Amino acid sequence: MIKITFPDSSVREYESGITGYDIASSISPRLAKEVLSVSVNDELWDITRPIVNDSSIRLHKWDDEEGKHAFWHSSAHLMAEALEALYPGMKFGIGPAIENGFYYDVDPGEEIIKDSDLPKIEQKMKELIALKNGYQRQDISKKDALRIFKEKGDEYKQELINDLEDGTITLYSQGNFTDLCRGPHLPDTAPIKAVKLLSVAGAYWRGDEKRKQLTRIYGITFPKKSMLDEYLALLEEAKKRDHRKIGKELELFTFSQKVGQGLPLWLPKGADLRTRLEMFLRKLQKKSGYDQVITPHIGQKELYVTSGHYAKYGADSFQPINTPAEGEEFLLKPMNCPHHCEIFKNKPHSYKDLPIRYAEFGTVYRYEQSGELHGLTRVRGFTQDDAHIFCRPDQLKAEFIDVIDIILYIFRILDFKDYTAQISLRDPENTTKYIGSNENWDKAEQAIIEACAEKGLETVVETGEAAFYGPKLDFMVKDAIGRKWQLGTIQVDYNLPERFELEYVGADDQKHRPVMIHRAPFGSMERFVAVLIEHTAGKFPLWLAPEQAVVLPISEKFNDYAKKVVDLLDEQDVRAVVDDRNEKIGRKIRDNELKRIPYMLIVGEKEAENDEVSVRKQGEGDRGSMKIAKFAAILNEEIASELAK
RNA sequence: GCCGACGUAGCUCAGGGGUAGAGCGUUUCCUUGGUAAGGAAGAGGUCAUGGGUUCAAAUCCCAUCGUUGGCUCCA
């Protein structure tokens, strides 16, 4: 007999050799039907694998990550089986479960797999599901594993096996398909009731663009047909929040082929929104001791040679601008830090002056590869809400924490709850990617980790994700369909102060090197506005809305009164416009609802007689009539409460 | 940059080897209406651009540009 410990710490005895499935059955038939995988001493197992030692277990159903994972991973194998049947000789890379579904990277040789081939692959998968083949696990020696895949002619699997320890290698087979795999898998294909292959993409083998590009097929499966329908409906719904769509509908921004790709044109309402965000941050920064500076859009190439950016990015960025005078070379400003370093050097600084905080809404230009451009979230010309803090080493942590506070404050005001704070450290295996001494890197990384710990900030650590000159703390926020974008960023830098030979005079009358913090709470105005649009679906908070109210005259007879209302509201700092089209009130309401203007003010004979407006809130409906001044007061109160979070 | 998809009126899209369609928007006229689409008439397109095939190309083929789902990259 063995002892099985459950998550609630209860312990039951079972015969040695019991399986996860058997344990689930012993609890309830329903659980047995739903269990997909099992964690045995925190290792994920098949529910058919015999447990022979005392263990603590967790059973996973569809609702658990681990359950879905087994389901989708098994689906990936199923797709591979279908592919092998349809395309004999196809070679396989890796095929994992992902957050939503699964993919498989395959090398179809001479064949090209297109979107239009997906239905026939789906069809094959459905045929294979009907066979209800079991997934068989098999331990195998490294030598045998290599032999099998060598015979099959699959060099990708051989490469993977070569990186594995002998004694840890397992194969899984279902039907005619055998794959190198750690598992776990479903007992058989029967639970897979709905299949949808979503897209075809190119993906470099092992993520290395110097290696062969394989064909990646994305798919998703569900235990019920209705769940697939719901998922697809959800995706459709999410697409309605796409900032590119809403940006067009609400006339916030546009692009022009003639101006160039990745170069956004802000339309009046978008510019208004963006300016308001800038003013908001300006005010916040003023309170936090920042000084606003302004620097030019180009700088001598030499400036970026000094900063190290030219060596790192020069070849892959916009090329130098040449002037009629010989030998002059300028670069479009790809970042503001070198300029700010030169501002710091404008005069000598005492330790008493520090920290010095230079802020600038600095527009920068970066040559992003064409395939990387994406709406407003990835562009070639954008404006960073940048600032550089020059401080003494003993001030670093406090400064860092202050910046975290600014970012969290902004997220709170704008209701961004679902964010990830990511600490990006350098890859210790590959230090040539970075500049600066090991000692400085260690100090900088330590400072970030300590500051986060002190703030009690929940973080994830990514090694190898640091900037080339220093580690950073990034705040990642998801868009409508779940893609993560970096918004706020804080970076510690010991390198630029050294390269620019920045100094201050200490209490000891000696020269010392300041530490630098790069930070941008929004990240860039473009990306921030994009994510804000997707979060709000274009229904901006009142304080940000380009138009806060629209006055709707019942008939053209009341257009003059409507204009008077707008003027009166303007005196109370309320942004209002008139819809004076020759349309019925129902039509005006509909159109302005769709424009997401927060308040509609309906005016006709009754209102004109009493200096009133009939108030209607966007998405909510009639709020009754009130004096114009009262409405303005209510609106300003609402704004105050939005900004008091 | 790479793999896949797409590009038709301001917007959303249908069509498709025989010379251009719808709805919305826009313009004019009628209507002056009280809480989510009033009516009529008109204007508007070198079917992304450049080649090729063909008696004939918006339609088929190639290239380029742009957009897009991914990959890589992201100072």
Tab-separated table of C-alpha atoms (C1' of nucleotides) in Angstrom, chain A residues 115 200 202 204 209 213 218 244 257 261 335 369-370 372 378 483 554-557 582 586-587 589-590 593 602 605 607 614 616, chain B residues 1-5 7 11-12 24-26 30-38 65-75:
chain	number	residue	atom	x	y	z
A	115	ASP	CA	-4.084	28.790	-44.873
A	200	VAL	CA	0.088	29.349	-40.504
A	202	GLY	CA	6.982	31.016	-40.285
A	204	TYR	CA	12.814	30.016	-36.973
A	209	GLU	CA	16.863	33.737	-37.283
A	213	GLN	CA	12.536	28.759	-40.910
A	218	TYR	CA	-1.483	27.253	-34.674
A	244	ARG	CA	-6.532	50.490	-35.064
A	257	GLN	CA	1.595	55.625	-47.347
A	261	GLN	CA	5.074	53.292	-42.810
A	335	MET	CA	16.798	58.140	-27.776
A	369	GLN	CA	11.922	46.112	-39.548
A	370	SER	CA	8.790	46.353	-41.671
A	372	GLU	CA	7.524	44.409	-36.779
A	378	ARG	CA	5.215	49.520	-32.741
A	483	ARG	CA	-0.575	40.325	-26.586
A	554	ILE	CA	-34.361	68.821	-30.887
A	555	SER	CA	-34.777	70.832	-34.067
A	556	GLU	CA	-32.862	73.499	-35.911
A	557	LYS	CA	-34.917	76.105	-34.065
A	582	ASN	CA	-30.846	68.420	-39.717
A	586	GLY	CA	-33.180	59.679	-32.127
A	587	ARG	CA	-30.672	59.716	-34.928
A	589	ILE	CA	-28.474	60.135	-30.008
A	590	ARG	CA	-27.569	57.008	-31.884
A	593	GLU	CA	-23.588	57.096	-28.612
A	602	ILE	CA	-30.680	67.349	-25.336
A	605	GLU	CA	-38.297	74.256	-26.069
A	607	GLU	CA	-34.753	73.533	-21.802
A	614	SER	CA	-31.663	67.294	-20.548
A	616	ARG	CA	-28.129	61.618	-21.119
B	1	G	C1'	13.874	41.109	-42.782
B	2	C	C1'	11.339	35.948	-42.998
B	3	C	C1'	6.569	32.550	-43.530
B	4	G	C1'	1.165	33.000	-44.418
B	5	A	C1'	-3.189	36.183	-45.659
B	7	G	C1'	-5.517	45.464	-50.786
B	11	C	C1'	-15.827	53.700	-44.074
B	12	U	C1'	-17.556	48.354	-43.971
B	24	C	C1'	-23.218	53.620	-44.205
B	25	G	C1'	-21.061	58.507	-44.799
B	26	U	C1'	-21.105	63.015	-47.992
B	30	C	C1'	-38.430	67.908	-48.519
B	31	U	C1'	-39.309	67.371	-43.395
B	32	U	C1'	-38.621	70.700	-37.755
B	33	G	C1'	-39.187	65.797	-35.417
B	34	G	C1'	-38.430	64.820	-27.461
B	35	U	C1'	-34.142	60.005	-25.889
B	36	A	C1'	-30.327	54.494	-30.474
B	37	A	C1'	-31.185	54.876	-37.916
B	38	G	C1'	-37.460	60.286	-41.307
B	65	C	C1'	4.376	49.187	-52.150
B	66	G	C1'	1.126	48.991	-48.017
B	67	U	C1'	-1.838	46.457	-44.242
B	68	U	C1'	-2.244	42.156	-41.380
B	69	G	C1'	-1.565	36.869	-38.196
B	70	G	C1'	2.990	34.903	-36.520
B	71	C	C1'	8.716	34.433	-36.211
B	72	U	C1'	13.062	37.347	-35.303
B	73	C	C1'	14.148	42.134	-33.292
B	74	C	C1'	12.845	46.136	-29.871
B	75	A	C1'	18.349	51.505	-27.417
